[in-house]
PDB file of C-alpha atoms and ligand atoms in Angstrom:
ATOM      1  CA  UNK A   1      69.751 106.868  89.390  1.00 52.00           C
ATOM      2  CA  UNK A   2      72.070 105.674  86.756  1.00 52.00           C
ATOM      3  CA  UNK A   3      70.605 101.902  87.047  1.00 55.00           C
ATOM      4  CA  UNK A   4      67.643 103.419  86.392  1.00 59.00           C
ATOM      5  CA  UNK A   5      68.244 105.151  83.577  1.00 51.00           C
ATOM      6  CA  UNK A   6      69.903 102.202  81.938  1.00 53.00           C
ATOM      7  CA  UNK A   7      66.635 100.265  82.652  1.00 61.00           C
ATOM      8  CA  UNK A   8      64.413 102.714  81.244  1.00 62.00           C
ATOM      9  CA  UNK A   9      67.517 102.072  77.986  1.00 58.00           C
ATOM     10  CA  UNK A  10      66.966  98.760  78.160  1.00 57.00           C
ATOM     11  CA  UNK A  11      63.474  98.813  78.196  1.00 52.00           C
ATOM     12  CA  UNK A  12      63.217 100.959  75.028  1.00 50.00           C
ATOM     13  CA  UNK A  13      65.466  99.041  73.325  1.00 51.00           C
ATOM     14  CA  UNK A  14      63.732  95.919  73.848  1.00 52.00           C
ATOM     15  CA  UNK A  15      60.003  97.562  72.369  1.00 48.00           C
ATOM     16  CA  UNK A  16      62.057  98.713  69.604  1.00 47.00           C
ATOM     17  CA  UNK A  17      63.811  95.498  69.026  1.00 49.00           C
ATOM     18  CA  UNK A  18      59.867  94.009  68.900  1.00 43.00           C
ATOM     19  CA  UNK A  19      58.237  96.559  66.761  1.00 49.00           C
ATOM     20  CA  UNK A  20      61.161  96.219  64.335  1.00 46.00           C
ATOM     21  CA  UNK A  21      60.330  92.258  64.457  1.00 48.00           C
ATOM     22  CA  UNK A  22      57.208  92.665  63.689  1.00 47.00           C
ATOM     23  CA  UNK A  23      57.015  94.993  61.143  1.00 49.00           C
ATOM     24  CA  UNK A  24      59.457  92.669  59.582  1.00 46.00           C
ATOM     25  CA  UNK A  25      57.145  89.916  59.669  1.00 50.00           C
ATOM     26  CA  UNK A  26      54.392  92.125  58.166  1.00 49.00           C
ATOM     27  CA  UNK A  27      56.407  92.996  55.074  1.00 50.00           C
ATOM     28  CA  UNK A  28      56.992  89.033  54.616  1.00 50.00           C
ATOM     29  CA  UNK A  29      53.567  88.783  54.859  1.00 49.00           C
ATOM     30  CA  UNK A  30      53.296  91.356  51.796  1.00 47.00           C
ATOM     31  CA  UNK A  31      55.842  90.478  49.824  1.00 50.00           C
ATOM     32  CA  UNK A  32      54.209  87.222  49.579  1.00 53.00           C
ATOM     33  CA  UNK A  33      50.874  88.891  48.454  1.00 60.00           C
ATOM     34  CA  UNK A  34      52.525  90.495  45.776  1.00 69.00           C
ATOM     35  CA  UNK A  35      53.726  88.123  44.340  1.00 95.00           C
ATOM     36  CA  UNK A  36      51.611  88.167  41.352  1.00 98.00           C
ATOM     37  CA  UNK A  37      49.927  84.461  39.738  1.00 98.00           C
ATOM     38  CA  UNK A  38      51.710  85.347  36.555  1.00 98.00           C
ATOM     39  CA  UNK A  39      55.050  85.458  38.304  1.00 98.00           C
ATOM     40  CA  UNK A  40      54.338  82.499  39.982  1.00 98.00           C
ATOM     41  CA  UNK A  41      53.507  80.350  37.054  1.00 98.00           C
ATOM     42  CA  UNK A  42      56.866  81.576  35.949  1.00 98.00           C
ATOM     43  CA  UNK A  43      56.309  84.455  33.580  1.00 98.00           C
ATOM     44  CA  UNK A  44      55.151  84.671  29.819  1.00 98.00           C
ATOM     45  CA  UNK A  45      57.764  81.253  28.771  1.00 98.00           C
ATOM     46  CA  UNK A  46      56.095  79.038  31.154  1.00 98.00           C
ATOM     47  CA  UNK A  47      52.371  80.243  30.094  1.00 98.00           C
ATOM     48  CA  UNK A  48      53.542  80.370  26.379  1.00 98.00           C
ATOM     49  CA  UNK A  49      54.583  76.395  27.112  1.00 98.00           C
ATOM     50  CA  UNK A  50      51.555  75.078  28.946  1.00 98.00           C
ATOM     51  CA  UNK A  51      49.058  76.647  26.223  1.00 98.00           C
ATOM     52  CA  UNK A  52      51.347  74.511  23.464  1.00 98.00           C
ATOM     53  CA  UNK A  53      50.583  71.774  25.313  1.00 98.00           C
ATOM     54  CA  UNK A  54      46.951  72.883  25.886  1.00 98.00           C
ATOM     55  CA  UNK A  55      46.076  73.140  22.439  1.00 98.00           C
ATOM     56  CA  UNK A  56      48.191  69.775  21.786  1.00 98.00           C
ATOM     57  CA  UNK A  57      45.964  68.211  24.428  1.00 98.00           C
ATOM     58  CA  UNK A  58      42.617  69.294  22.779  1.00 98.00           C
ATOM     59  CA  UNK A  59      43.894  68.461  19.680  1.00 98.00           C
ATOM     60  CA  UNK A  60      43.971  64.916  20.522  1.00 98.00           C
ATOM     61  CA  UNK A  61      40.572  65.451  22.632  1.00 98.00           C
ATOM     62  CA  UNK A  62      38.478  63.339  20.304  1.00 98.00           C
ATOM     63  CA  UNK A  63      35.649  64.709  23.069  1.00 98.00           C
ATOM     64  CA  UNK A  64      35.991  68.102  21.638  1.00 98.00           C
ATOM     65  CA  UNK A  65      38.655  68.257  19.193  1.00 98.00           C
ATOM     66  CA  UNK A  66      36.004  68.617  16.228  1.00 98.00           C
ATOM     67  CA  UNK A  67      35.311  71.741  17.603  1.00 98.00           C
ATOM     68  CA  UNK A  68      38.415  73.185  16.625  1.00 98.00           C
ATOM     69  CA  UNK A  69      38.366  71.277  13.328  1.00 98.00           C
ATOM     70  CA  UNK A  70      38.452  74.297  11.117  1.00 98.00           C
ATOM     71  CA  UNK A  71      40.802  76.187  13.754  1.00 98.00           C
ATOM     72  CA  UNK A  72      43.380  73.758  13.078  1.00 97.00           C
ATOM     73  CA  UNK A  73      42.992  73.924   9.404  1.00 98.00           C
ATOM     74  CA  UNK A  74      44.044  77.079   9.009  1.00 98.00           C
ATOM     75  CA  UNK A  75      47.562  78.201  10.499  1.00 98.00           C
ATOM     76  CA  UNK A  76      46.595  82.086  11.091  1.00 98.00           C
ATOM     77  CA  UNK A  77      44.046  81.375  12.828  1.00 98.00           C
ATOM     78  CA  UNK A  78      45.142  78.819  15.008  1.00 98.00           C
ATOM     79  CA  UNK A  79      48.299  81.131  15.538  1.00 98.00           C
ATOM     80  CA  UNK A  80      45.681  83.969  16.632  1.00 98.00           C
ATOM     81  CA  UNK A  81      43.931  81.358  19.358  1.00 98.00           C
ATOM     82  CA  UNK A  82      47.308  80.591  20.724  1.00 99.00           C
ATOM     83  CA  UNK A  83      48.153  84.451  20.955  1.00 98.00           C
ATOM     84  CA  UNK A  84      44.890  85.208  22.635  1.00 98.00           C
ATOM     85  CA  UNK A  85      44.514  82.140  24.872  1.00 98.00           C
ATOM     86  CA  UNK A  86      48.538  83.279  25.858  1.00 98.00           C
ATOM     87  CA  UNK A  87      47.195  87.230  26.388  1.00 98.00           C
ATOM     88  CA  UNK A  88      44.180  86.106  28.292  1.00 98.00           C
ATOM     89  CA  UNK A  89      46.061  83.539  30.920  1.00 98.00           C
ATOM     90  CA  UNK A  90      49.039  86.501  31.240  1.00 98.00           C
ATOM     91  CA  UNK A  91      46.431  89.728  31.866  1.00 98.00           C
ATOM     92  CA  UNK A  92      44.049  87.487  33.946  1.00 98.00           C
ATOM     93  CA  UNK A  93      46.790  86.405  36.363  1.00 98.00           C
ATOM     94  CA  UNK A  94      48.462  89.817  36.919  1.00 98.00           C
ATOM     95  CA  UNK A  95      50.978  90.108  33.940  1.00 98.00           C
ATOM     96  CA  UNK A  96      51.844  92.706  31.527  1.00 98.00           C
ATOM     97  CA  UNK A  97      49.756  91.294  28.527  1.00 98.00           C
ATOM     98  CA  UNK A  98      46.513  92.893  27.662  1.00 98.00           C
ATOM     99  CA  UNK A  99      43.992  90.308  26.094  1.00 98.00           C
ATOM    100  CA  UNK A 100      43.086  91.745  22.759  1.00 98.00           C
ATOM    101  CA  UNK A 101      40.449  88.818  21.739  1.00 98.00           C
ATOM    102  CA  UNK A 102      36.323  88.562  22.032  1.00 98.00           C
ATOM    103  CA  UNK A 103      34.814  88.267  24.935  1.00 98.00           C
ATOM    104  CA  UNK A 104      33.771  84.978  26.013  1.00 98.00           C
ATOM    105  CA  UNK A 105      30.219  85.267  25.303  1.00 98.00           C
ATOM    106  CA  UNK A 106      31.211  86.764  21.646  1.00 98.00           C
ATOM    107  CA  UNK A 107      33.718  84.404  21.379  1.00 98.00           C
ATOM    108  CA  UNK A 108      31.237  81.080  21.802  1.00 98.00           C
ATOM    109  CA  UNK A 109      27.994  82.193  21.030  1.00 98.00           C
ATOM    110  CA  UNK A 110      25.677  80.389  19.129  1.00 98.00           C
ATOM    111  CA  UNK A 111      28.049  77.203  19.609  1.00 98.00           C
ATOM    112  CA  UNK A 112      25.814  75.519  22.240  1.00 98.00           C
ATOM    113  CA  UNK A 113      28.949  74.189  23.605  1.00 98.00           C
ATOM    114  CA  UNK A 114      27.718  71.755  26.430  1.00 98.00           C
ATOM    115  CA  UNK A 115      29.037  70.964  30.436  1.00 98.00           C
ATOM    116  CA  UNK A 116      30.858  68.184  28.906  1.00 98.00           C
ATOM    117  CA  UNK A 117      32.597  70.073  26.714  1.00 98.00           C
ATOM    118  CA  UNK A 118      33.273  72.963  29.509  1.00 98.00           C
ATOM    119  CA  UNK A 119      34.720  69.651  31.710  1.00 98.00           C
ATOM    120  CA  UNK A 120      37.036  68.412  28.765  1.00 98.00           C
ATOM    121  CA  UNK A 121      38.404  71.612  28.102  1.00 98.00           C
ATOM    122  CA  UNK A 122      39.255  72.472  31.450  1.00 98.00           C
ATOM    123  CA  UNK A 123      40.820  68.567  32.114  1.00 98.00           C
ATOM    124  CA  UNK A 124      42.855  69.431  28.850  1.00 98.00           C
ATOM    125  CA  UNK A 125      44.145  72.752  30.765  1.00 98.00           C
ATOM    126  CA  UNK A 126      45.016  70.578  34.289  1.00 98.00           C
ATOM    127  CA  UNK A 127      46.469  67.833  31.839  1.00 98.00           C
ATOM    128  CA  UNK A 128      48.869  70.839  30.736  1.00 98.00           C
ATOM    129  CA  UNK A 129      49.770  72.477  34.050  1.00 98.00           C
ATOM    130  CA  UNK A 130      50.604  68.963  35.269  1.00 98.00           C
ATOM    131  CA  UNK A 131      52.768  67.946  32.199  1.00 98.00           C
ATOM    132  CA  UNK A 132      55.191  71.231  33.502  1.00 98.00           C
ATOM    133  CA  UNK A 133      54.477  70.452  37.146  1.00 98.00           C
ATOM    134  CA  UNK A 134      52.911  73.606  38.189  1.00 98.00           C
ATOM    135  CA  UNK A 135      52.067  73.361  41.663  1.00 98.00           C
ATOM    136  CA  UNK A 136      48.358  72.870  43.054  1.00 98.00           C
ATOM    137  CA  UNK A 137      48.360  76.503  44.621  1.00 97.00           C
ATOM    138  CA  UNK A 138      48.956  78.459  40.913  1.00 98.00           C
ATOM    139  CA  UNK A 139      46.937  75.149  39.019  1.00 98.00           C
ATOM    140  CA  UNK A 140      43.989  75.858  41.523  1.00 98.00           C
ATOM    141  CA  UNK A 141      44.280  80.003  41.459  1.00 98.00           C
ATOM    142  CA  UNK A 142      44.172  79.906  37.571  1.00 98.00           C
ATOM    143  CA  UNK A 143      41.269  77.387  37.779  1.00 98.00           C
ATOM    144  CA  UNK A 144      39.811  80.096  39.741  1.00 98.00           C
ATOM    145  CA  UNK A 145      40.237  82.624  37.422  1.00 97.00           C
ATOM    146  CA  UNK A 146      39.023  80.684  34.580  1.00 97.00           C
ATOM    147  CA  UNK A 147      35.913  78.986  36.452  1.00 96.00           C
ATOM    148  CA  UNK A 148      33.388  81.728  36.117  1.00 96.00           C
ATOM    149  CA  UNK A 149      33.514  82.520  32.323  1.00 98.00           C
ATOM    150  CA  UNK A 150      31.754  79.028  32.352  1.00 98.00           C
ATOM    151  CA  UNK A 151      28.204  80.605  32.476  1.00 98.00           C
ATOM    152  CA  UNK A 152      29.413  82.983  29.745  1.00 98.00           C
ATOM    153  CA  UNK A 153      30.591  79.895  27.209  1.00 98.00           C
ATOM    154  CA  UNK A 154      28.182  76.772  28.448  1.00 98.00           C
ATOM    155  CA  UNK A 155      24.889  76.427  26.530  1.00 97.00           C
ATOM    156  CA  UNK A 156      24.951  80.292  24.794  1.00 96.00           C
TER     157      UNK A 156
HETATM  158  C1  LIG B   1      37.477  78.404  30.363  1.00 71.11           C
HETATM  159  C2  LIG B   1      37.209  77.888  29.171  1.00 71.11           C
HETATM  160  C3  LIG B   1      37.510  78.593  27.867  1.00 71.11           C
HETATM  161  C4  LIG B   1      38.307  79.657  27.607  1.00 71.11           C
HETATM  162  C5  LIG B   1      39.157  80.468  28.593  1.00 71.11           C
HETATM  163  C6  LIG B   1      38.236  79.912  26.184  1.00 71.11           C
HETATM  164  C7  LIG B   1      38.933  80.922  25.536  1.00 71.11           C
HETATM  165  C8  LIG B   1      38.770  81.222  24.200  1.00 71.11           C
HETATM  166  C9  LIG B   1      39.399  82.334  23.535  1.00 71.11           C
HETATM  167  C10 LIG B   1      40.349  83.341  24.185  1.00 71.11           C
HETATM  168  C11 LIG B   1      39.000  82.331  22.247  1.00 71.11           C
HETATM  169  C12 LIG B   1      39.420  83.315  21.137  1.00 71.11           C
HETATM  170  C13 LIG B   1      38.483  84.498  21.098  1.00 71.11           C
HETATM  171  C14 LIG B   1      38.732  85.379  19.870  1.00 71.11           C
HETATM  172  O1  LIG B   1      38.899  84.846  18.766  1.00 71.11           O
HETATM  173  O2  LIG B   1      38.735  86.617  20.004  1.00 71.11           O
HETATM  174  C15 LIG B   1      38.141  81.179  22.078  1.00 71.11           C
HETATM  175  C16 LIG B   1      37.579  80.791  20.895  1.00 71.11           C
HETATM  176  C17 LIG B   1      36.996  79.566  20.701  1.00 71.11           C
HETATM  177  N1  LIG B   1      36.651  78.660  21.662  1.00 71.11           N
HETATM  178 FE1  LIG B   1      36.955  78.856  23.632  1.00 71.11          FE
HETATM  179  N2  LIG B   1      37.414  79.010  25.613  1.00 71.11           N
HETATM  180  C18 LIG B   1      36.951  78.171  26.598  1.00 71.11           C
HETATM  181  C19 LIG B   1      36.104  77.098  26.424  1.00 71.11           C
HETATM  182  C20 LIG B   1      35.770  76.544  25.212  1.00 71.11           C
HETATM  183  C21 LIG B   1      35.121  75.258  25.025  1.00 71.11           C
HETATM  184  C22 LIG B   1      34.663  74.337  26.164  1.00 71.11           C
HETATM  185  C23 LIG B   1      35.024  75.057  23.683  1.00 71.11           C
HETATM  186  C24 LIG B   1      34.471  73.883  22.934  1.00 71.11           C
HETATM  187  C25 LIG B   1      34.531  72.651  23.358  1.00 71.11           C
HETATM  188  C26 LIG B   1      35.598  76.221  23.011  1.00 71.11           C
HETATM  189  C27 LIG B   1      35.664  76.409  21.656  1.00 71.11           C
HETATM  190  C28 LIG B   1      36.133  77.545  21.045  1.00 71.11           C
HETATM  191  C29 LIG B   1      36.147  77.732  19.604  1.00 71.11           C
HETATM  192  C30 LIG B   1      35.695  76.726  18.555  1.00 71.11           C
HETATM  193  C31 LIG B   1      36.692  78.998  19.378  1.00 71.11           C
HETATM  194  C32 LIG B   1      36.949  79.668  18.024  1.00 71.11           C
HETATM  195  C33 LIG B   1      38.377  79.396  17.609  1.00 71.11           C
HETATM  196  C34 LIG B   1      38.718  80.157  16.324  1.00 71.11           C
HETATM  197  O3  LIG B   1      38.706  81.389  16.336  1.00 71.11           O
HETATM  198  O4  LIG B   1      38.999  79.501  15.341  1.00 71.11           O
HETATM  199  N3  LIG B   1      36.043  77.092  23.976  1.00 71.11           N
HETATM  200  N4  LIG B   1      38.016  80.541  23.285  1.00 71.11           N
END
């Protein structure tokens, strides 16, 4: 009687011992969801950083940098593309920022900005998240992010 009791322990025990495994394993499994883009590219610093180096990178784009001639020119509002190109990255990859700007079909329309341009921008932006070695994983999310306001700017 008493062996079989202890079996009966035993075999409890060992079902509980699983379902607490495996509920473990699940809330890996979620942690790792929620880990948010923005946190993974390392916060507001590190986005802050590769849109310096962005804007440094179209700067010297002779492909499109004309485009941004009068941008440059004037320090305000070159300080207010930084600020919104910083707001947009941080809100669109989870972070506390809210993007204050246009929206992307306000913001280029009438510019007639062409595929060539979209593709020079965006190698400008990988350039970037390269120089601070972000991996392929957050490069290729924010990509992702950043891919579909192509039909928004391109040819408008
Ligand atoms: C995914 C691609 C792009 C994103 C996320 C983006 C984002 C932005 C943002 C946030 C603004 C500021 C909007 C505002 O003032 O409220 C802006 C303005 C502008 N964008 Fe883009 N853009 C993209 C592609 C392009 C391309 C390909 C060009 C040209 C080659 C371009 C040229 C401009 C210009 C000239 C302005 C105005 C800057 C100023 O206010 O002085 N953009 N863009």
């Amino acid at each position: 009687m008493k062996t079989k009791l202890f079996k009966n322990a035993a075999v409890v025990f060992t079902i509980l011992t699983l379902a607490f495994a495996v509920s473990c394993s699940d809330d890996d499994d979620e942690m790792k969801e929620d880990t948010s883009l923005y946190t993974r590219l390392g916060g507001i610093d590190a986005i802050s950083a590769v849109t310096d180096q962005f804007l440094a990178n179209v700067a010297a784009d002779s492909k499109i940098n004309a485009r941004f001639e009068a941008t440059v020119a004037n320090s305000s509002r070159l300080q207010l593309l930084r600020n919104n190109l910083i707001d947009q990255i941080c809100a669109g990859s989870g972070g506390p920022c809210q993007y204050k700007g246009k929206t992307m079909a306000a913001a280029h329309a009438g510019m007639g900005i062409t595929q060539d341009e979209f593709n020079a921008l965006v190698a400008d932006l990988v350039a970037a998240l390269e120089k601070f070695s972000v991996p392929a994983q957050e490069k290729n999310d924010l990509l992702a992010i950043l891919g579909p306001m192509q039909s928004d700017i391109v040819g408008k």
